[in-house]
């Protein structure tokens, strides 16, 4: 079974669509196909660049694509409910138990509230997910003034996760429009995420850096 087969699965598409509808109703940023596809591709790319086996790269992409389906249940503890849902989906699709275990572990550990990058796939998923901060995830500009999460996301006009395999570094490079949101507001809501990105990079034997508007901050 492959990443592309998971993407084509009709039940998976329904769950992602409905999970994002719930997030929209709650006032959160976009968590639909653009987000999960970006996370999937980036998680796979991270491990591919580090020389992990092709199948491990594939599992990281599948974990990335499924990581937010738990939002269909509730935003609270969505990583755990998403892991249970992913187990049912992958078991139905006849994935081997060891592969299901890897994917479920990564999904269950992707939230900064209680997640830990316990293996390479979990670490790659965490880095890919938490680096997806960008203007296009904001659903309406009308909410920018009132909501700090929308304001911070809207302020990010460019976001890149840059790897230097020879130097063993992973650098999240952001361009932030400080007329929309200050760098301090970014840290106010994302500091814990960035510290866990440091841990995730370490799990992959890399060093994480955060660069905002050309200034190295971590």
Coordinates of N, CA and C in Angstrom, one line a residue:
X1 N 0.8 -1.2 0.0 CA 0.0 0.0 0.0 C 0.9 1.3 0.0
X2 N 0.4 2.3 -0.7 CA 1.2 3.5 -0.9 C 0.5 4.8 -0.4
X3 N 1.3 5.8 -0.3 CA 0.8 7.1 0.0 C -0.3 7.5 -1.0
X4 N -0.1 7.3 -2.3 CA -1.1 7.7 -3.3 C -2.4 6.9 -3.1
X5 N -2.3 5.7 -2.7 CA -3.5 4.9 -2.5 C -4.3 5.4 -1.3
X6 N -3.6 5.9 -0.2 CA -4.2 6.5 0.9 C -4.9 7.8 0.5
X7 N -4.2 8.6 -0.3 CA -4.8 9.8 -0.8 C -6.1 9.6 -1.6
X8 N -6.2 8.5 -2.3 CA -7.3 8.3 -3.2 C -8.5 7.6 -2.4
X9 N -8.2 7.2 -1.2 CA -9.3 6.5 -0.4 C -10.4 7.5 -0.1
X10 N -11.6 7.1 -0.5 CA -12.8 8.0 -0.3 C -13.1 8.3 1.1
X11 N -13.0 7.3 2.0 CA -13.2 7.6 3.4 C -12.2 8.6 4.0
X12 N -11.0 8.5 3.6 CA -9.9 9.4 4.1 C -10.3 10.8 3.6
X13 N -10.7 10.9 2.4 CA -11.1 12.3 1.9 C -12.3 12.9 2.6
X14 N -13.2 12.0 2.9 CA -14.4 12.5 3.7 C -13.9 13.0 5.1
X15 N -13.1 12.2 5.8 CA -12.7 12.5 7.1 C -11.9 13.8 7.1
X16 N -11.0 14.0 6.2 CA -10.2 15.3 6.1 C -11.1 16.5 5.8
X17 N -12.1 16.3 4.9 CA -13.0 17.4 4.6 C -13.8 17.8 5.8
X18 N -14.4 16.8 6.5 CA -15.2 17.0 7.7 C -14.4 17.6 8.9
X19 N -13.2 17.1 9.0 CA -12.3 17.6 10.1 C -12.1 19.1 9.9
X20 N -11.8 19.5 8.6 CA -11.5 20.9 8.4 C -12.8 21.7 8.5
X21 N -13.9 21.1 8.2 CA -15.2 21.8 8.5 C -15.4 22.1 9.9
X22 N -15.0 21.2 10.8 CA -15.1 21.4 12.2 C -14.2 22.5 12.7
X23 N -13.0 22.5 12.1 CA -12.0 23.5 12.4 C -12.4 24.9 12.0
X24 N -13.1 25.0 10.8 CA -13.6 26.2 10.4 C -14.7 26.7 11.3
X25 N -15.6 25.8 11.7 CA -16.6 26.2 12.7 C -16.1 26.7 14.0
X26 N -14.9 26.2 14.4 CA -14.3 26.6 15.6 C -13.5 27.9 15.5
X27 N -13.3 28.3 14.2 CA -12.5 29.6 14.0 C -11.0 29.3 13.8
X28 N -10.6 28.1 13.5 CA -9.2 27.8 13.3 C -8.8 28.0 11.9
X29 N -7.5 28.1 11.6 CA -6.9 28.2 10.3 C -7.2 26.9 9.5
X30 N -6.9 27.0 8.2 CA -7.1 25.9 7.3 C -6.4 24.6 7.7
X31 N -7.1 23.5 7.8 CA -6.5 22.2 8.1 C -6.9 21.2 7.0
X32 N -7.2 21.6 5.8 CA -7.7 20.7 4.8 C -6.6 20.2 3.9
X33 N -6.9 19.9 2.7 CA -6.0 19.2 1.8 C -4.7 20.0 1.5
X34 N -4.7 21.3 1.4 CA -3.4 22.0 1.2 C -2.5 21.8 2.4
X35 N -3.0 21.9 3.6 CA -2.2 21.7 4.8 C -1.6 20.2 4.8
X36 N -2.5 19.2 4.8 CA -2.0 17.9 5.0 C -1.1 17.4 3.9
X37 N -1.4 17.9 2.7 CA -0.5 17.5 1.5 C 0.9 18.1 1.7
X38 N 0.9 19.4 2.1 CA 2.2 20.0 2.3 C 3.0 19.3 3.4
X39 N 2.3 19.0 4.5 CA 2.9 18.3 5.6 C 3.4 16.9 5.2
X40 N 2.6 16.2 4.5 CA 3.0 14.9 4.0 C 4.3 15.0 3.1
X41 N 4.3 15.8 2.1 CA 5.4 15.9 1.2 C 6.6 16.4 1.9
X42 N 6.5 17.3 2.9 CA 7.7 17.8 3.6 C 8.2 16.8 4.5
X43 N 7.4 16.1 5.2 CA 7.9 15.0 6.1 C 8.6 14.0 5.4
X44 N 8.1 13.6 4.2 CA 8.8 12.6 3.4 C 10.1 13.2 2.9
X45 N 10.1 14.4 2.5 CA 11.4 15.1 1.9 C 12.5 15.1 3.0
X46 N 12.1 15.4 4.2 CA 13.1 15.5 5.3 C 13.8 14.2 5.5
X47 N 13.0 13.1 5.5 CA 13.7 11.8 5.7 C 14.4 11.4 4.5
X48 N 13.9 11.7 3.3 CA 14.6 11.3 2.1 C 16.0 12.0 2.0
X49 N 16.0 13.3 2.3 CA 17.3 14.0 2.3 C 18.3 13.5 3.3
X50 N 17.8 12.9 4.4 CA 18.7 12.3 5.4 C 19.0 10.9 5.1
X51 N 18.6 10.4 4.0 CA 19.0 9.0 3.6 C 18.2 7.9 4.2
X52 N 17.0 8.1 4.7 CA 16.2 7.0 5.2 C 15.7 6.2 4.1
X53 N 15.4 4.9 4.4 CA 14.9 4.0 3.4 C 13.6 4.5 2.7
X54 N 13.4 4.1 1.5 CA 12.3 4.6 0.7 C 11.0 4.3 1.4
X55 N 10.9 3.1 2.0 CA 9.6 2.8 2.7 C 9.3 3.7 3.9
X56 N 10.4 4.0 4.6 CA 10.2 4.9 5.8 C 9.8 6.3 5.3
X57 N 10.3 6.7 4.2 CA 9.9 8.0 3.6 C 8.4 7.9 3.3
X58 N 8.0 6.8 2.7 CA 6.5 6.6 2.3 C 5.6 6.7 3.6
X59 N 6.1 6.0 4.6 CA 5.3 6.0 5.9 C 5.2 7.4 6.5
X60 N 6.2 8.2 6.4 CA 6.2 9.6 6.9 C 5.2 10.4 6.1
X61 N 5.1 10.2 4.8 CA 4.1 10.9 3.9 C 2.7 10.5 4.3
X62 N 2.5 9.2 4.6 CA 1.2 8.7 5.0 C 0.8 9.3 6.3
X63 N 1.7 9.3 7.3 CA 1.4 9.9 8.6 C 1.1 11.4 8.4
X64 N 1.8 12.1 7.6 CA 1.5 13.5 7.4 C 0.2 13.8 6.8
X65 N -0.2 12.9 5.9 CA -1.5 13.1 5.2 C -2.7 12.8 6.2
X66 N -2.5 11.9 7.1 CA -3.6 11.5 8.0 C -3.5 12.2 9.4
X67 N -2.5 13.0 9.6 CA -2.2 13.5 11.0 C -3.3 14.3 11.6
X68 N -4.2 15.0 10.9 CA -5.2 15.9 11.5 C -6.6 15.3 11.4
X69 N -6.8 14.1 11.0 CA -8.2 13.6 10.9 C -8.9 13.5 12.2
X70 N -8.2 13.5 13.3 CA -8.8 13.5 14.6 C -9.6 14.7 15.0
X71 N -9.3 15.8 14.2 CA -10.1 17.0 14.4 C -11.6 16.8 14.1
X72 N -12.0 15.7 13.4 CA -13.4 15.4 13.2 C -14.1 15.0 14.5
X73 N -13.3 14.5 15.5 CA -13.8 14.1 16.8 C -13.9 15.3 17.7
X74 N -12.8 16.0 17.9 CA -12.7 17.2 18.7 C -11.2 17.7 18.6
X75 N -11.1 19.0 18.7 CA -9.8 19.6 18.6 C -8.9 19.1 19.8
X76 N -9.6 19.0 21.0 CA -8.9 18.5 22.2 C -8.4 17.1 22.0
X77 N -7.2 16.8 22.2 CA -6.6 15.5 22.1 C -6.8 14.9 20.7
X78 N -6.8 15.8 19.7 CA -7.0 15.3 18.3 C -5.9 14.4 17.8
X79 N -4.7 14.5 18.4 CA -3.7 13.6 17.9 C -3.9 12.1 18.3
X80 N -4.5 12.0 19.6 CA -4.8 10.6 20.0 C -6.0 10.0 19.3
X81 N -7.1 10.8 19.1 CA -8.2 10.3 18.4 C -7.9 10.1 16.9
X82 N -7.0 10.9 16.4 CA -6.5 10.7 15.0 C -5.7 9.4 14.8
X83 N -4.9 9.1 15.8 CA -4.1 7.9 15.8 C -5.0 6.7 15.8
X84 N -6.1 6.7 16.6 CA -7.1 5.6 16.6 C -7.8 5.4 15.3
X85 N -8.2 6.6 14.7 CA -8.8 6.5 13.4 C -7.9 6.0 12.3
X86 N -6.6 6.5 12.4 CA -5.6 6.0 11.4 C -5.4 4.5 11.5
X87 N -5.4 4.0 12.7 CA -5.3 2.5 12.9 C -6.4 1.8 12.2
X88 N -7.6 2.2 12.3 CA -8.7 1.6 11.7 C -8.6 1.6 10.2
X89 N -8.2 2.8 9.7 CA -8.1 3.0 8.2 C -7.0 2.1 7.6
X90 N -5.8 2.1 8.3 CA -4.7 1.4 7.8 C -4.9 -0.1 7.9
X91 N -5.5 -0.6 9.0 CA -5.8 -2.0 9.2 C -6.8 -2.5 8.1
X92 N -7.8 -1.6 7.8 CA -8.7 -2.0 6.7 C -8.0 -2.1 5.4
X93 N -7.0 -1.3 5.2 CA -6.2 -1.3 3.9 C -5.1 -2.3 3.9
X94 N -5.1 -3.2 5.0 CA -4.1 -4.3 5.1 C -2.7 -3.9 5.1
X95 N -2.4 -2.8 5.8 CA -1.0 -2.4 6.1 C -0.4 -3.4 7.1
X96 N 0.8 -3.7 7.1 CA 1.5 -4.6 8.1 C 1.4 -3.9 9.4
X97 N 1.3 -4.7 10.5 CA 1.2 -4.2 11.8 C 2.4 -3.2 12.2
X98 N 3.6 -3.6 11.8 CA 4.8 -2.8 12.1 C 4.7 -1.4 11.5
X99 N 4.1 -1.3 10.3 CA 3.9 0.0 9.6 C 2.8 0.8 10.2
X100 N 1.7 0.1 10.6 CA 0.6 0.8 11.3 C 1.2 1.4 12.6
X101 N 2.0 0.6 13.3 CA 2.5 1.1 14.6 C 3.4 2.3 14.4
X102 N 4.2 2.4 13.4 CA 5.0 3.6 13.1 C 4.2 4.8 12.8
X103 N 3.2 4.6 11.9 CA 2.3 5.8 11.5 C 1.5 6.2 12.7
X104 N 0.9 5.3 13.4 CA 0.0 5.7 14.6 C 0.8 6.4 15.7
X105 N 2.1 5.9 15.9 CA 2.9 6.5 16.9 C 3.2 8.0 16.5
X106 N 3.5 8.2 15.2 CA 3.8 9.6 14.8 C 2.6 10.5 14.9
X107 N 1.4 10.0 14.5 CA 0.2 10.8 14.6 C -0.1 11.1 16.0
X108 N 0.0 10.1 16.9 CA -0.3 10.3 18.3 C 0.6 11.2 19.0
X109 N 1.8 11.5 18.4 CA 2.8 12.4 19.1 C 3.0 13.7 18.3
X110 N 2.1 14.1 17.5 CA 2.4 15.3 16.7 C 1.9 16.6 17.3
X111 N 1.2 16.5 18.4 CA 0.7 17.8 19.0 C 1.6 18.3 20.1
X112 N 1.9 19.6 20.1 CA 2.8 20.1 21.1 C 2.4 20.1 22.5
X113 N 1.1 19.8 22.7 CA 0.6 19.7 24.1 C 1.1 18.5 24.9
X114 N 1.3 17.4 24.2 CA 1.7 16.2 24.8 C 2.6 15.3 23.9
X115 N 2.9 15.7 22.8 CA 3.7 14.9 21.8 C 5.2 14.9 22.1
X116 N 5.8 13.8 21.7 CA 7.2 13.6 21.9 C 7.7 13.0 20.6
X117 N 8.8 13.5 20.0 CA 9.3 12.9 18.7 C 10.1 11.6 19.0
X118 N 9.3 10.5 19.2 CA 9.8 9.3 19.7 C 10.6 8.4 18.7
X119 N 10.3 8.7 17.4 CA 11.1 8.0 16.3 C 11.3 9.0 15.2
X120 N 11.9 8.5 14.1 CA 12.3 9.4 13.0 C 11.0 9.9 12.3
X121 N 10.0 9.0 12.1 CA 8.8 9.5 11.4 C 8.1 10.5 12.2
X122 N 8.0 10.3 13.5 CA 7.3 11.3 14.4 C 8.1 12.6 14.4
X123 N 9.4 12.6 14.4 CA 10.2 13.8 14.3 C 10.0 14.6 13.0
X124 N 10.0 13.8 11.9 CA 9.8 14.5 10.6 C 8.4 15.1 10.5
X125 N 7.4 14.4 11.0 CA 6.0 14.9 11.0 C 5.9 16.1 11.8
X126 N 6.5 16.1 13.0 CA 6.4 17.3 13.9 C 7.0 18.5 13.2
X127 N 8.2 18.4 12.6 CA 8.9 19.5 11.9 C 8.1 20.0 10.8
X128 N 7.5 19.1 10.0 CA 6.7 19.5 8.8 C 5.5 20.2 9.2
X129 N 4.8 19.7 10.2 CA 3.5 20.3 10.7 C 3.7 21.6 11.3
X130 N 4.7 21.8 12.2 CA 4.8 23.0 12.9 C 5.5 24.1 12.1
X131 N 6.1 23.8 10.9 CA 6.7 24.8 10.1 C 5.7 25.3 9.1
X132 N 4.5 24.8 9.0 CA 3.4 25.3 8.1 C 2.7 26.5 8.6
X133 N 3.4 27.6 8.7 CA 2.8 28.9 9.1 C 2.8 29.8 7.9
X134 N 1.7 30.2 7.4 CA 1.6 31.0 6.2 C 0.3 31.7 6.1
X135 N 0.4 32.8 5.3 CA -0.8 33.7 5.1 C -2.0 33.0 4.5
X136 N -1.8 32.0 3.6 CA -2.9 31.4 2.9 C -3.7 30.4 3.8
X137 N -3.2 30.2 5.0 CA -4.0 29.3 5.9 C -5.1 30.1 6.6
X138 N -5.0 31.4 6.5 CA -6.1 32.2 7.2 C -7.3 32.3 6.3
X139 N -8.4 32.0 6.9 CA -9.7 31.8 6.1 C -10.3 33.2 5.7
X140 N -10.1 34.2 6.6 CA -10.7 35.5 6.3 C -9.8 36.6 6.9
X141 N -9.5 37.6 6.1 CA -8.7 38.7 6.6 C -9.5 39.4 7.7
X142 N -10.8 39.3 7.8 CA -11.6 40.0 8.8 C -11.3 39.6 10.2
X143 N -10.7 38.4 10.4 CA -10.4 37.9 11.7 C -9.0 38.3 12.2
X144 N -8.2 38.8 11.3 CA -6.8 39.1 11.6 C -6.6 40.0 12.8
X145 N -7.4 41.1 12.9 CA -7.3 42.0 13.9 C -7.7 41.5 15.3
X146 N -8.6 40.5 15.3 CA -9.2 40.0 16.6 C -8.5 38.8 17.1
X147 N -7.9 37.9 16.2 CA -7.4 36.6 16.6 C -5.9 36.6 16.4
X148 N -5.2 36.3 17.4 CA -3.7 36.3 17.4 C -3.2 35.2 16.5
X149 N -3.8 34.0 16.4 CA -3.3 33.0 15.6 C -3.5 33.3 14.1
X150 N -4.6 33.9 13.8 CA -4.8 34.4 12.4 C -3.8 35.5 12.0
X151 N -3.6 36.4 13.0 CA -2.7 37.5 12.8 C -1.3 37.0 12.5
X152 N -0.8 36.1 13.3 CA 0.5 35.6 13.1 C 0.7 34.9 11.8
X153 N -0.3 34.0 11.5 CA -0.2 33.3 10.2 C -0.3 34.2 9.1
X154 N -1.2 35.2 9.2 CA -1.3 36.2 8.1 C -0.1 37.0 7.9
X155 N 0.7 37.2 8.9 CA 1.9 38.1 8.8 C 3.0 37.3 8.1
X156 N 2.9 36.0 8.0 CA 4.0 35.2 7.4 C 3.8 35.2 5.9
X157 N 4.6 36.0 5.2 CA 4.5 36.0 3.7 C 5.3 35.0 3.0
X158 N 6.3 34.4 3.7 CA 7.1 33.4 3.1 C 7.6 32.4 4.2
X159 N 7.5 31.1 4.0 CA 8.0 30.1 4.9 C 8.7 29.0 4.2
X160 N 10.0 28.7 4.7 CA 10.8 27.7 4.1 C 11.4 26.9 5.1
X161 N 11.4 25.6 5.0 CA 12.2 24.7 5.9 C 13.4 24.2 5.0
X162 N 14.6 24.8 5.4 CA 15.8 24.6 4.6 C 16.7 23.6 5.4
X163 N 17.2 22.6 4.7 CA 18.1 21.6 5.3 C 19.5 21.7 4.7
X164 N 20.5 21.6 5.5 CA 21.9 21.5 5.0 C 22.4 20.2 5.6
X165 N 22.4 19.1 4.8 CA 22.7 17.8 5.3 C 24.2 17.7 5.7
X166 N 25.0 18.4 5.0 CA 26.5 18.4 5.4 C 26.7 19.1 6.8
X167 N 26.0 20.1 7.0 CA 26.1 20.8 8.3 C 25.2 20.3 9.4
X168 N 24.3 19.4 9.0 CA 23.4 18.8 10.0 C 22.4 19.8 10.6
X169 N 21.9 20.7 9.7 CA 21.0 21.7 10.2 C 19.7 21.7 9.5
X170 N 18.7 22.1 10.2 CA 17.3 22.3 9.7 C 16.9 23.7 10.1
X171 N 16.7 24.6 9.1 CA 16.4 26.0 9.4 C 15.0 26.4 8.9
X172 N 14.2 26.8 9.8 CA 12.9 27.4 9.5 C 13.1 28.8 9.2
X173 N 12.9 29.2 8.0 CA 13.1 30.6 7.6 C 11.8 31.3 7.3
X174 N 11.5 32.3 8.0 CA 10.2 33.0 7.8 C 10.4 34.5 7.4
X175 N 9.6 35.0 6.6 CA 9.5 36.4 6.3 C 8.2 36.9 6.9
X176 N 8.3 37.8 7.9 CA 7.2 38.3 8.6 C 6.9 39.7 8.4
X177 N 5.7 40.1 8.0 CA 5.3 41.5 7.9 C 5.0 42.0 9.3
X178 N 5.9 42.7 9.8 CA 5.7 43.2 11.2 C 4.7 44.3 11.3
X179 N 4.2 44.8 10.2 CA 3.1 45.7 10.2 C 1.8 45.0 10.6
X180 N 1.8 43.7 10.4 CA 0.6 42.9 10.7 C 0.7 42.3 12.1
X181 N 1.9 41.7 12.4 CA 2.1 41.1 13.7 C 3.6 41.2 14.0
X182 N 3.8 41.3 15.3 CA 5.2 41.4 15.8 C 5.9 40.0 15.9
X183 N 7.2 40.0 15.9 CA 7.9 38.8 16.1 C 7.6 38.2 17.5
X184 N 7.4 39.1 18.5 CA 7.1 38.7 19.8 C 5.7 37.9 19.9
X185 N 4.8 38.3 19.1 CA 3.5 37.6 19.0 C 3.7 36.2 18.5
X186 N 4.6 36.0 17.5 CA 4.9 34.7 17.0 C 5.4 33.8 18.1
X187 N 6.3 34.3 18.9 CA 6.8 33.5 20.0 C 5.8 33.3 21.1
X188 N 4.9 34.2 21.3 CA 3.9 34.1 22.3 C 3.0 32.9 22.1
X189 N 2.7 32.5 20.9 CA 1.9 31.4 20.6 C 2.6 30.2 20.1
X190 N 3.8 30.3 19.6 CA 4.5 29.2 19.0 C 5.8 28.8 19.7
X191 N 6.2 29.4 20.8 CA 7.4 29.1 21.5 C 7.6 27.6 21.8
X192 N 6.5 27.0 22.4 CA 6.6 25.6 22.7 C 6.8 24.8 21.5
X193 N 6.2 25.1 20.4 CA 6.3 24.4 19.1 C 7.8 24.4 18.7
X194 N 8.4 25.6 18.8 CA 9.8 25.8 18.3 C 10.7 25.0 19.2
X195 N 10.5 24.9 20.5 CA 11.4 24.2 21.4 C 11.2 22.7 21.1
X196 N 10.0 22.2 20.8 CA 9.9 20.8 20.4 C 10.4 20.5 19.0
X197 N 10.5 21.5 18.1 CA 11.2 21.3 16.9 C 12.7 21.1 17.1
X198 N 13.2 21.7 18.1 CA 14.6 21.5 18.5 C 14.8 20.0 18.9
X199 N 13.9 19.5 19.6 CA 13.9 18.1 20.0 C 13.8 17.2 18.8
X200 N 12.8 17.5 18.0 CA 12.6 16.7 16.8 C 13.8 16.6 15.9
X201 N 14.4 17.8 15.7 CA 15.7 17.8 14.9 C 16.8 17.0 15.5
X202 N 16.9 17.1 16.8 CA 17.9 16.3 17.6 C 17.6 14.8 17.4
X203 N 16.4 14.4 17.4 CA 16.1 13.0 17.1 C 16.6 12.5 15.8
X204 N 16.7 13.4 14.8 CA 17.2 13.1 13.5 C 18.7 13.4 13.4
X205 N 19.3 13.7 14.5 CA 20.7 14.1 14.6 C 21.0 15.3 13.8
X206 N 20.1 16.3 13.9 CA 20.2 17.6 13.2 C 20.1 18.7 14.3
X207 N 20.4 19.9 13.9 CA 20.3 21.1 14.8 C 19.2 22.0 14.2
X208 N 18.2 22.4 15.0 CA 17.2 23.2 14.5 C 17.5 24.7 14.7
X209 N 17.2 25.5 13.7 CA 17.3 27.0 13.8 C 16.1 27.7 13.3
X210 N 15.7 28.8 13.9 CA 14.6 29.6 13.4 C 15.2 31.0 13.0
X211 N 14.9 31.3 11.8 CA 15.3 32.6 11.3 C 14.1 33.4 10.8
X212 N 14.0 34.6 11.4 CA 12.8 35.5 11.0 C 13.4 36.8 10.5
X213 N 13.0 37.1 9.3 CA 13.5 38.3 8.6 C 15.0 38.5 8.6
X214 N 15.6 37.3 8.4 CA 17.1 37.3 8.3 C 17.8 37.2 9.6
X215 N 17.1 37.3 10.7 CA 17.7 37.2 12.0 C 17.6 35.8 12.7
X216 N 18.7 35.3 13.1 CA 18.7 34.0 13.7 C 18.2 34.1 15.2
X217 N 17.1 33.4 15.5 CA 16.5 33.6 16.9 C 16.6 32.3 17.7
X218 N 16.8 31.2 17.1 CA 17.1 29.9 17.8 C 18.2 29.2 17.2

